[in-house]
mmCIF file of C-alpha atoms and ligand atoms in Angstrom:
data_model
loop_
_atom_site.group_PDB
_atom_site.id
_atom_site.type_symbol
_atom_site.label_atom_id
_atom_site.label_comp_id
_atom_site.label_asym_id
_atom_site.label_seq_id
_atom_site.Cartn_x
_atom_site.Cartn_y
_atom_site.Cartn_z
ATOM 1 C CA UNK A 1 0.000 0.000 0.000
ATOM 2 C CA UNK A 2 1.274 3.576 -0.669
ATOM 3 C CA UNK A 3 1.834 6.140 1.412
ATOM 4 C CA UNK A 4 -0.911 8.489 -0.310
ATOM 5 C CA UNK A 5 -3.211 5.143 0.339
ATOM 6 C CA UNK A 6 -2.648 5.350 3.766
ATOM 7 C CA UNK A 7 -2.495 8.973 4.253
ATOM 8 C CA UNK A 8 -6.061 9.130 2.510
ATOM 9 C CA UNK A 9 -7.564 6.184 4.739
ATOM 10 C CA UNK A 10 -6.372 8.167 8.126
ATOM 11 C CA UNK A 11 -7.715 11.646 6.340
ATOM 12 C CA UNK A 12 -10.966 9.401 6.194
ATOM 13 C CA UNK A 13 -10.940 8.101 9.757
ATOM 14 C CA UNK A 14 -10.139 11.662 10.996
ATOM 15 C CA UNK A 15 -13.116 12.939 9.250
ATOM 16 C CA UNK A 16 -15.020 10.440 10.971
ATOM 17 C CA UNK A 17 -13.739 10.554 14.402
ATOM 18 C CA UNK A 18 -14.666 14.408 14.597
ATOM 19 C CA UNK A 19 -18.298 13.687 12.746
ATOM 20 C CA UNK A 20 -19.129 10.981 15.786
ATOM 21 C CA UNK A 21 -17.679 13.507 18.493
ATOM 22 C CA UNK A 22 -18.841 16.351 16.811
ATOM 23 C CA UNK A 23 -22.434 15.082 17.457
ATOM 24 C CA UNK A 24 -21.857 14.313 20.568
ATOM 25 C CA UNK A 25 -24.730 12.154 21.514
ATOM 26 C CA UNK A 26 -24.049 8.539 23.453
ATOM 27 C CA UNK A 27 -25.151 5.702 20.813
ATOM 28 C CA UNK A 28 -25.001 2.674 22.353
ATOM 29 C CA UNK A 29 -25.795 -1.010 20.544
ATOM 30 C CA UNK A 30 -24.893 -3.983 22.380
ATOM 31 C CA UNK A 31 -22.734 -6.544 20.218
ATOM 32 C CA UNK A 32 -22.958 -10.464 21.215
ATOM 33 C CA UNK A 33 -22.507 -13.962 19.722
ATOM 34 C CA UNK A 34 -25.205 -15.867 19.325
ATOM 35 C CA UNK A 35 -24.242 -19.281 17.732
ATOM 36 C CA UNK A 36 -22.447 -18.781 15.130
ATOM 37 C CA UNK A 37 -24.058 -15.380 14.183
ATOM 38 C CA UNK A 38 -22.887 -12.397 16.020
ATOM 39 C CA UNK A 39 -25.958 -9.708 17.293
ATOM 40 C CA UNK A 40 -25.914 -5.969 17.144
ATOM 41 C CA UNK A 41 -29.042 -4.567 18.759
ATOM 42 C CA UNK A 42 -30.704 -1.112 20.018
ATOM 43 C CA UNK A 43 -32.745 0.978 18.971
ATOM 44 C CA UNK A 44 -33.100 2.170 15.459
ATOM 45 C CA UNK A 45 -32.305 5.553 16.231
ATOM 46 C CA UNK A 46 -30.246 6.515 19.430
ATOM 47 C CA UNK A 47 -30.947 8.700 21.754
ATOM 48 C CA UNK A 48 -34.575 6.920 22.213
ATOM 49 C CA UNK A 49 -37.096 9.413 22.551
ATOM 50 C CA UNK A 50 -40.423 8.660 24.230
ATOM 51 C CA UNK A 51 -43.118 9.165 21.297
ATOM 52 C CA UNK A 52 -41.145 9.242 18.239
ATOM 53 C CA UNK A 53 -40.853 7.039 15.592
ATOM 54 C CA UNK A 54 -38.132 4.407 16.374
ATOM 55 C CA UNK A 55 -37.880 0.599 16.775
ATOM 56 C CA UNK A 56 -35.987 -2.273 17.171
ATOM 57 C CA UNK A 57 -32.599 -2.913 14.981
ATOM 58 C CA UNK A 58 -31.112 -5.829 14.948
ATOM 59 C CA UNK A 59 -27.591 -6.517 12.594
ATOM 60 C CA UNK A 60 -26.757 -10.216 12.171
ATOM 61 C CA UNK A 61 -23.038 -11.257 10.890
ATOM 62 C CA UNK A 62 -21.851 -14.661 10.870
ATOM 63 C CA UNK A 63 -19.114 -15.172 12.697
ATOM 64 C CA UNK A 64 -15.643 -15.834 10.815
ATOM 65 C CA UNK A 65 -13.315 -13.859 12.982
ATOM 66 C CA UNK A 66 -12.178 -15.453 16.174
ATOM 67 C CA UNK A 67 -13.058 -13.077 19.053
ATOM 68 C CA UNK A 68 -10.576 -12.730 22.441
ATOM 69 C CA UNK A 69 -8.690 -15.599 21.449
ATOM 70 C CA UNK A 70 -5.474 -13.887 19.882
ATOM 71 C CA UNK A 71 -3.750 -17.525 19.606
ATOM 72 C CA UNK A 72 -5.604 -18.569 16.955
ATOM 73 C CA UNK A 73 -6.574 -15.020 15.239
ATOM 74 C CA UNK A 74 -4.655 -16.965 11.985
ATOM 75 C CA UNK A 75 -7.789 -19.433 11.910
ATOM 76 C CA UNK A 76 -10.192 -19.231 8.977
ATOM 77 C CA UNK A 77 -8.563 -16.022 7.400
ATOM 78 C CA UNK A 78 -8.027 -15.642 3.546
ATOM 79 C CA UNK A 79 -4.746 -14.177 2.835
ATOM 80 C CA UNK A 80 -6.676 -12.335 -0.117
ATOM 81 C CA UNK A 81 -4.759 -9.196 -1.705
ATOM 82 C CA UNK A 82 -5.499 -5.466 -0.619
ATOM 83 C CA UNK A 83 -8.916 -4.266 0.104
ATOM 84 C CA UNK A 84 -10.565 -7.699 -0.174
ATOM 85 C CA UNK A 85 -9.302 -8.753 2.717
ATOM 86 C CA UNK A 86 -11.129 -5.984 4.739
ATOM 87 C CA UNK A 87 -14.104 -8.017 3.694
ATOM 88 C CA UNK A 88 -12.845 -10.951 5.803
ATOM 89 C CA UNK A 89 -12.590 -8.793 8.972
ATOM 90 C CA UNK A 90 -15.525 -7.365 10.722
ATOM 91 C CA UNK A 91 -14.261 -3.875 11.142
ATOM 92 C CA UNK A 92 -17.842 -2.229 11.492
ATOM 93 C CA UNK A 93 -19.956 -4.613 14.274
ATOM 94 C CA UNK A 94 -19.080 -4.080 17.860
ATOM 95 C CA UNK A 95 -16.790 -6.637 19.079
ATOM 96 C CA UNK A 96 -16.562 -7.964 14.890
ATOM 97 C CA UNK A 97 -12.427 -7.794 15.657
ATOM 98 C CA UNK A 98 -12.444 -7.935 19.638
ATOM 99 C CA UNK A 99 -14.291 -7.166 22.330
ATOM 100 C CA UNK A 100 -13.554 -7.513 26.570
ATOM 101 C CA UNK A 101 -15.095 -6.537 29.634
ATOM 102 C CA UNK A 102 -11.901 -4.465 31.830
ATOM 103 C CA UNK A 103 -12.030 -4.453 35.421
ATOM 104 C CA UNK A 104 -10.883 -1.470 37.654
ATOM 105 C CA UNK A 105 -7.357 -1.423 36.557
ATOM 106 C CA UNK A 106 -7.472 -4.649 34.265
ATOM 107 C CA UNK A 107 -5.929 -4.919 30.847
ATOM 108 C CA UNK A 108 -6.701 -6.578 27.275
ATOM 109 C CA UNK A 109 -4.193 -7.227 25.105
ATOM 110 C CA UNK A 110 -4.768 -8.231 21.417
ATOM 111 C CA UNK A 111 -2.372 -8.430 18.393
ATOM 112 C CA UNK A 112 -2.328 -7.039 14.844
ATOM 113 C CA UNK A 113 -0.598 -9.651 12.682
ATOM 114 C CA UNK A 114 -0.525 -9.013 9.158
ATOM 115 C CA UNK A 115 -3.974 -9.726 8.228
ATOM 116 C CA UNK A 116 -4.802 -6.390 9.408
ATOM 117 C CA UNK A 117 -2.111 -4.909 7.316
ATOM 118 C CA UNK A 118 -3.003 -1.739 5.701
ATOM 119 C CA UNK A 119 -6.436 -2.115 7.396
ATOM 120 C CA UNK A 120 -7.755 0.702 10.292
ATOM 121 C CA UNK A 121 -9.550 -0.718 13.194
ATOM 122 C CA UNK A 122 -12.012 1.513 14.858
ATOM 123 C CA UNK A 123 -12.653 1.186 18.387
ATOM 124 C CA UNK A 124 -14.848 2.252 21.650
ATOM 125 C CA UNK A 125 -15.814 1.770 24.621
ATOM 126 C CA UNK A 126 -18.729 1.653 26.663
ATOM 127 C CA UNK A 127 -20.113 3.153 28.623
ATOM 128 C CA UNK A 128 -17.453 5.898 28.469
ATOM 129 C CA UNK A 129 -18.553 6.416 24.842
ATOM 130 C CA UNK A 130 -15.264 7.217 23.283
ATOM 131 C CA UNK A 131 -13.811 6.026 20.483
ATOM 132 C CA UNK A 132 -10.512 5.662 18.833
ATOM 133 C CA UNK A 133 -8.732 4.036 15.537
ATOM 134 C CA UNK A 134 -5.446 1.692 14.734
ATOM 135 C CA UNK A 135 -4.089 2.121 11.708
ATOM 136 C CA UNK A 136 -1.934 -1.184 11.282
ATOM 137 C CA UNK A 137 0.756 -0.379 8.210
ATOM 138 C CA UNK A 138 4.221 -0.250 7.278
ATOM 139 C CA UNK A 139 5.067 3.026 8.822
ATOM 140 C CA UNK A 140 4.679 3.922 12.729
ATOM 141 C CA UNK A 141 6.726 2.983 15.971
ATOM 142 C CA UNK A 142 8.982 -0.177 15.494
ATOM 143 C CA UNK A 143 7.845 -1.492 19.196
ATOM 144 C CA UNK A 144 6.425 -4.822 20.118
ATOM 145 C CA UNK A 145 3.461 -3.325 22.192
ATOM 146 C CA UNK A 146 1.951 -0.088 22.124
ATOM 147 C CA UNK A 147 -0.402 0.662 25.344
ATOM 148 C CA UNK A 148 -3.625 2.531 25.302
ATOM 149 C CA UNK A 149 -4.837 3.956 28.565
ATOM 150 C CA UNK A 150 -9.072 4.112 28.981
ATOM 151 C CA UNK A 151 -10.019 7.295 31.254
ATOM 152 C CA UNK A 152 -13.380 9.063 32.221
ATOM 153 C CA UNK A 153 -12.256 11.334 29.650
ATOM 154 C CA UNK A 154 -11.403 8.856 26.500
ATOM 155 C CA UNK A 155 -8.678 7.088 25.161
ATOM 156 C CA UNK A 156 -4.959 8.152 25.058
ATOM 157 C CA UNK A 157 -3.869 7.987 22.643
ATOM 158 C CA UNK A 158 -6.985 8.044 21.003
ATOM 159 C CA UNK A 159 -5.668 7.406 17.298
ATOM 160 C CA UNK A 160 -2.948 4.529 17.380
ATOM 161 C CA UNK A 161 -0.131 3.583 13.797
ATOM 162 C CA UNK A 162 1.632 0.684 14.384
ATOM 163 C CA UNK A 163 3.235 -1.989 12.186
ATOM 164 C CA UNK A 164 1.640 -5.540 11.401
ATOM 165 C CA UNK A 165 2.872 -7.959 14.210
ATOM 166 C CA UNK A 166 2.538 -5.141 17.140
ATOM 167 C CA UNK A 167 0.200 -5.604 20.253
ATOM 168 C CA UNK A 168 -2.061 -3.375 21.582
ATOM 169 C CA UNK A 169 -2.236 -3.449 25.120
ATOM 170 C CA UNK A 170 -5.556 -1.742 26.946
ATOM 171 C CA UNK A 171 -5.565 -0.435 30.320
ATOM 172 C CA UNK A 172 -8.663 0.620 32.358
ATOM 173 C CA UNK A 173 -7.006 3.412 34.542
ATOM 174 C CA UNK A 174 -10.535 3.948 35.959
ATOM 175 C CA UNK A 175 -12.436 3.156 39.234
ATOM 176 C CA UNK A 176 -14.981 1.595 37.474
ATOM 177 C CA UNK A 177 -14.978 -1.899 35.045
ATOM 178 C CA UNK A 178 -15.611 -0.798 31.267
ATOM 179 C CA UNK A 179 -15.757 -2.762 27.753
ATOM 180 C CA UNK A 180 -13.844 -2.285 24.616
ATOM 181 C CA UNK A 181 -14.155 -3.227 21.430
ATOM 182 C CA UNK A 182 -13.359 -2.834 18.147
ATOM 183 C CA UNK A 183 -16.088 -1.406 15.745
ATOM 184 C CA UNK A 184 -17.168 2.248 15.786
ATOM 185 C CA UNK A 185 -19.399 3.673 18.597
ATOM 186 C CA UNK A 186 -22.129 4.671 16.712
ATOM 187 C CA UNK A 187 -25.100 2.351 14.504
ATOM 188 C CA UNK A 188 -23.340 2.844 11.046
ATOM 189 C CA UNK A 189 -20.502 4.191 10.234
ATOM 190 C CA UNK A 190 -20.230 6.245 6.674
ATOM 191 C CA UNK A 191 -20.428 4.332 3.619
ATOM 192 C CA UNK A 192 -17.285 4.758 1.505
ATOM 193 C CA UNK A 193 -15.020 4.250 4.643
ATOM 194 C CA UNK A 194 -17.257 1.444 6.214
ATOM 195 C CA UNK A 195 -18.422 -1.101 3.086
ATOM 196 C CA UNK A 196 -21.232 -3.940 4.059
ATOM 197 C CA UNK A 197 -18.917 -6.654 5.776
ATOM 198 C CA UNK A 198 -18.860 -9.447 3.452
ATOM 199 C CA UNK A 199 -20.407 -11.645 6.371
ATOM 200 C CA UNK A 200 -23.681 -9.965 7.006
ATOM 201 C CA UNK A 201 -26.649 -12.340 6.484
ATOM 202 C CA UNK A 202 -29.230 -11.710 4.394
ATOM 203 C CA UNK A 203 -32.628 -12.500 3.992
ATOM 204 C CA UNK A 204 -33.751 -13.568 7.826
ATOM 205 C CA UNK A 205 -37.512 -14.151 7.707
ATOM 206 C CA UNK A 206 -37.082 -16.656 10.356
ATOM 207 C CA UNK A 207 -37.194 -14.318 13.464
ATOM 208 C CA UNK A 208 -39.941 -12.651 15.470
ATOM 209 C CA UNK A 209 -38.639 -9.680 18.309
ATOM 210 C CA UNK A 210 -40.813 -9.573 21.578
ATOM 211 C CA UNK A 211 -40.533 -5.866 22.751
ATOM 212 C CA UNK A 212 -41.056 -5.827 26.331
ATOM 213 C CA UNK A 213 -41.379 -2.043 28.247
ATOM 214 C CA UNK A 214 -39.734 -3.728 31.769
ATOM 215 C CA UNK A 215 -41.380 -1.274 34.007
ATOM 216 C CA UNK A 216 -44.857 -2.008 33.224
ATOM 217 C CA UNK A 217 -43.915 -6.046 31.765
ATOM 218 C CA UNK A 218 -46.464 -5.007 28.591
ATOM 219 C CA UNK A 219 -44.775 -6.640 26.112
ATOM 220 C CA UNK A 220 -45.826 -7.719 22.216
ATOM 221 C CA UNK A 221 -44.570 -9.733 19.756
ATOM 222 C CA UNK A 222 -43.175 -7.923 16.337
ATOM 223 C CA UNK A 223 -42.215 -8.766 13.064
ATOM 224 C CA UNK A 224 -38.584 -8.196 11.730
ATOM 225 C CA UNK A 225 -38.115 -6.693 8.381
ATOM 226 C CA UNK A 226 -34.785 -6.107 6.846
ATOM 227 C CA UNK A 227 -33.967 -2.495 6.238
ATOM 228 C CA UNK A 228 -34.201 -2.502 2.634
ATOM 229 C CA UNK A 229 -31.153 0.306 2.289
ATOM 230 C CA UNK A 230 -29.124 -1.670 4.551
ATOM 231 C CA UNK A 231 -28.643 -5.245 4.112
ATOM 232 C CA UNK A 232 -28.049 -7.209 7.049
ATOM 233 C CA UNK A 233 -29.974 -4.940 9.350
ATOM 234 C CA UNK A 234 -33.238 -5.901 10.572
ATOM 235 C CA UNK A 235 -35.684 -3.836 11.903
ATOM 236 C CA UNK A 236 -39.249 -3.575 13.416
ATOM 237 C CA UNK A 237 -40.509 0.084 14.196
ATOM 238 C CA UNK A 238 -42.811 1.435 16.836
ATOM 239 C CA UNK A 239 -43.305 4.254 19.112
ATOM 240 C CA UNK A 240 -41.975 4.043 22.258
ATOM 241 C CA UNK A 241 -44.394 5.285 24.307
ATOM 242 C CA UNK A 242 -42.878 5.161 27.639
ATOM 243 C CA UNK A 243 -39.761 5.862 29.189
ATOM 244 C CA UNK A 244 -36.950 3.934 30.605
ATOM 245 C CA UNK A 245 -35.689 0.115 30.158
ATOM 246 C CA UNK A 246 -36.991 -1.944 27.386
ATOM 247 C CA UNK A 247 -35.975 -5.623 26.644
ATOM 248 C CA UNK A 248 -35.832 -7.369 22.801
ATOM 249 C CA UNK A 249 -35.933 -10.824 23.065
ATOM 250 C CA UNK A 250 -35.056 -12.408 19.946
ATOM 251 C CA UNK A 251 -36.692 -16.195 18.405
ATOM 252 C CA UNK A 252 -37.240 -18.171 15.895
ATOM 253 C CA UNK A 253 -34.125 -19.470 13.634
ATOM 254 C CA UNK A 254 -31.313 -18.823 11.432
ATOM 255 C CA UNK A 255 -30.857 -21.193 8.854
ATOM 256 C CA UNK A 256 -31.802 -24.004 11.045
ATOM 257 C CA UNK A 257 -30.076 -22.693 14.054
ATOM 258 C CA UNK A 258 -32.597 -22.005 17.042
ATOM 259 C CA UNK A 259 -32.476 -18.859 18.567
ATOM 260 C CA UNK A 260 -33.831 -17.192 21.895
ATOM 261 C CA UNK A 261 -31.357 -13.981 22.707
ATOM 262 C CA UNK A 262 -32.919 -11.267 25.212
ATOM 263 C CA UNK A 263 -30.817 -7.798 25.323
ATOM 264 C CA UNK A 264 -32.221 -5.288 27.665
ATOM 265 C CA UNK A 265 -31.207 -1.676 27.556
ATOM 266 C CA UNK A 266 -28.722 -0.438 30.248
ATOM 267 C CA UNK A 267 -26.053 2.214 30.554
ATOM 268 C CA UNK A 268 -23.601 -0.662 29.641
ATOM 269 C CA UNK A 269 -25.591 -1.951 26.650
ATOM 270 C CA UNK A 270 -28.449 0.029 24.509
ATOM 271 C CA UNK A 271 -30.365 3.116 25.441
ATOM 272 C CA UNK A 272 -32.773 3.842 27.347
ATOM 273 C CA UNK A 273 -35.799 5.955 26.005
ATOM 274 C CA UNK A 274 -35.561 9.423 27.191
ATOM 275 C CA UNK A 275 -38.865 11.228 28.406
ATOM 276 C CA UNK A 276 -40.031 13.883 25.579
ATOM 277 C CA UNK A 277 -40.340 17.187 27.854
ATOM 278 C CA UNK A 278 -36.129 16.432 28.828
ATOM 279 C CA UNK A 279 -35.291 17.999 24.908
ATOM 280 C CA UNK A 280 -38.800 19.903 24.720
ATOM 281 C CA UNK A 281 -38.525 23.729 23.959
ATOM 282 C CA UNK A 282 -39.534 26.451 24.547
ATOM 283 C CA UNK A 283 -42.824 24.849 26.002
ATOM 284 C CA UNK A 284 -42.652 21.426 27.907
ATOM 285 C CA UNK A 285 -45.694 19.394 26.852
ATOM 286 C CA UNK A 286 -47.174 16.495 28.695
ATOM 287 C CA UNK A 287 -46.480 13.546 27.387
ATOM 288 C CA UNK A 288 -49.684 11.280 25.435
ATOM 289 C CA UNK A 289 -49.236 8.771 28.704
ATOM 290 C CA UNK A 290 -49.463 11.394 30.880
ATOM 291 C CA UNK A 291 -52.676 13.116 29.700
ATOM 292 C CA UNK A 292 -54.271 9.704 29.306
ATOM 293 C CA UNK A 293 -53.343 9.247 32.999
ATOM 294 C CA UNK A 294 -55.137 12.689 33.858
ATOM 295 C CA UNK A 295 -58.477 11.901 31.363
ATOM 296 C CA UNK A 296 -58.647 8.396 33.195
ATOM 297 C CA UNK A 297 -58.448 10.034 36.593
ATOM 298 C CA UNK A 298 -61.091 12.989 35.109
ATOM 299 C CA UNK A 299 -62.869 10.012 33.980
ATOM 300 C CA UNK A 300 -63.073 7.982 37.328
ATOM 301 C CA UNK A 301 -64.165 11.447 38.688
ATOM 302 C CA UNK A 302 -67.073 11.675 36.713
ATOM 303 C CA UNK A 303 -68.250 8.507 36.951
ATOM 304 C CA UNK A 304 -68.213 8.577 41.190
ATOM 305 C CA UNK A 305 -70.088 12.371 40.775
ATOM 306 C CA UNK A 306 -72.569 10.577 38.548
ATOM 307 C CA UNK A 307 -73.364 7.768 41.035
ATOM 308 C CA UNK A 308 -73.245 10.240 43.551
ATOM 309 C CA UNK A 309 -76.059 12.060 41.904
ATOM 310 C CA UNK A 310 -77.949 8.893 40.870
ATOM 311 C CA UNK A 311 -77.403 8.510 44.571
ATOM 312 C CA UNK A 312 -79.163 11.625 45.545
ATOM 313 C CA UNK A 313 -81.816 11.892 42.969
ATOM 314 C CA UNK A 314 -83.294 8.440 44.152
ATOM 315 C CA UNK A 315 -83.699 9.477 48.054
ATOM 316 C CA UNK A 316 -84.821 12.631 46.548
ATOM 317 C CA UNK A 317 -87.858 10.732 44.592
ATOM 318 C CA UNK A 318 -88.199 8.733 47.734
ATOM 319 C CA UNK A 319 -88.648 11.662 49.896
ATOM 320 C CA UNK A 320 -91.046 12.910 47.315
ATOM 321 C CA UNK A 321 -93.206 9.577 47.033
ATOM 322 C CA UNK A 322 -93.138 9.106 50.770
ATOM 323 C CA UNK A 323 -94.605 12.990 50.613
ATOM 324 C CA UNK A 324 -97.431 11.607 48.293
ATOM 325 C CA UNK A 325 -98.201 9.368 50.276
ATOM 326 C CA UNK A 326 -98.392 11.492 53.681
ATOM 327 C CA UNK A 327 -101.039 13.593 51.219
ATOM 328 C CA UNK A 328 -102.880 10.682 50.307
ATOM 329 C CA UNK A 329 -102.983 9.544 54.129
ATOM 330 C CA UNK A 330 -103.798 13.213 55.374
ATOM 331 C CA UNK A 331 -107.183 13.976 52.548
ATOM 332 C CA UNK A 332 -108.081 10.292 52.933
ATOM 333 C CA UNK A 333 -108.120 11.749 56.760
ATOM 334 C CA UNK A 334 -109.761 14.261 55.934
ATOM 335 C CA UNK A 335 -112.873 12.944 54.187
ATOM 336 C CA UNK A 336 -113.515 10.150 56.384
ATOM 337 C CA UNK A 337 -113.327 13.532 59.139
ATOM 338 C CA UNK A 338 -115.756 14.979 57.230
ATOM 339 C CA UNK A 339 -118.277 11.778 56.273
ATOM 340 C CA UNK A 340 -118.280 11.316 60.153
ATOM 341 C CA UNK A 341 -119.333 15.067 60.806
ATOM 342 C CA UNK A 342 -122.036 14.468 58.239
ATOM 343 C CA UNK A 343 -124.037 11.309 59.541
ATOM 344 C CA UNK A 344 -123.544 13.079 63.142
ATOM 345 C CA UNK A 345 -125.134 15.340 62.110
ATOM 346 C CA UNK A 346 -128.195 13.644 60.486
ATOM 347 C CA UNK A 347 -128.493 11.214 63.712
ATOM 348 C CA UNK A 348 -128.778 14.929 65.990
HETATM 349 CU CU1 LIG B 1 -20.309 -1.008 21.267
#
């Protein structure tokens, strides 16, 4: 590879570093193998807003990179020439290169061999969202290992050369555990510097997503469709139409394989959905759930006042029947008074 080659790839992945930070916004999916597939979810678009359009995605690669293991990274990899061989590594899924959980103070190492050659390697972490790249080449330090600290406030060094054969070593120097992973930190990167990995999978019709909202446990069961200008990603939209935690569970089957995967939203995983009146301006409306909540309240009002009044109106008509009948009693009185009086006074 040349040097203007390389020069224009890191030109690229500068571009897209400052695009991601310049936006500033935490996307979070969370990557995991299932099988022999690997699973991206979240939601469709990140940060989750309570009654907006959104829904579940899902991105399914098969698995043909060895993950953690770095004695065996040889395993199943094409020496192919140039820029096919980017199609054999999963540069663009979370965890499609590596991926580890770091304790307080723990470290992760993982080595470039030459399969990565000429190749950049995005990376982030959660739930620090930060990112970083490694640009594996010719040029750069002629070191064995080359260390990466993780801190509240990102990586350093963020943006990593190093030759083919060189180890990257990460260090948590936080309180608190974290997980890294290659990929980039947000739900697609651009298109001419990330291509479709050759080992998406196409054409699922096999799976079914139940979408549970875990506060209340309402859950339903949703059809996946793949996203028709972005193979490999699946998706089933709705309107999230309260805040906080929601779990995807995942079944059905993928090319015989069964599957049954839940992924719930968490600060370490996918996001949350955000209440509506949090990015509301200049006027903070109430949310659809909430004025239901007040019109069912209004309602249950209503209907007590209305038995209350059904209440009252009967004694009322009892009072007045019970009034009839004291007039009734008091002329019937009356006239029998009066017939008495009468043959009285015929017998005088
Ligand atoms: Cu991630």
């Amino acid at each position: 590879m040349s040097l203007l080659r390389w020069r224009t790839r890191a030109a690229l992945v500068l571009t897209l570093v400052f695009a991601v930070l310049g936006t500033s916004t935490a996307l979070a999916h969370e990557g995991r193998d299932v099988g022999d597939y690997n699973f991206v979810v979240g939601f469709i678009n990140e940060p989750a807003v309570e009654g907006m359009l959104n829904g579940v995605s899902l991105r399914v690669t098969s698995l043909i990179v060895e993950e953690e293991d770095h004695s065996d990274h040889d395993a199943g990899m094409d020496m192919g020439d140039g820029m096919a061989m980017s199609g054999d590594i999963d540069l663009v899924s979370h965890g499609g290169v590596f991926v580890d959980e770091l304790a307080a103070g723990a470290s992760y190492e993982f080595m470039f061999n030459h399969d990565y050659e000429n190749l950049t390697v995005p990376f982030h972490a959660h739930p620090i969202e930060t990112q970083g790249s490694i640009m594996v080449g010719h040029e750069g330090a002629d070191v064995a290992e080359v260390v990466v600290e993780i801190h509240e406030n990102g990586f350093q060094p963020a943006m990593v050369m190093i030759k083919a054969g060189t180890t990257v070593k990460f260090e948590n120097h936080m309180s608190e555990a974290t997980v890294v992973m290659s990929g980039p930190l947000g739900d697609a990167a651009p298109a001419d510097i990330a291509p479709t990995p050759a080992n998406v999978v196409l054409g699922i019709t096999t799976l079914q997503v139940e979408v549970t909202h875990v506060a209340s446990s309402v859950a339903q069961v949703m059809d996946l469709k793949e996203a028709w200008n972005s193979p490999g990603q699946y998706k089933s939209e709705f309107i999230p139409t309260s805040p906080g935690a929601y779990n995807f569970r995942f079944f059905g089957e993928i090319d015989g394989q069964v599957v049954d995967e839940s992924f719930e939203s968490s600060n370490t995983t996918f996001d949350e959905v955000t209440p509506a009146n949090e990015i509301q301006f200049p006027v903070q409306l109430a949310a659809p759930r909430e004025i239901e909540n007040a019109a069912r309240g209004a309602l249950d009002a209503a209907t007590t006042a209305g038995t209350d009044a059904s209440d009252a109106s009967d004694s009322a008509s009892t009072a007045t029947l019970l009034g009839i009948v004291a007039l009734i009693l008091g002329l019937l009185g009356l006239v029998m008074g009066g017939l008495a009086f009468q043959r009285s006074g015929k017998k005088a």
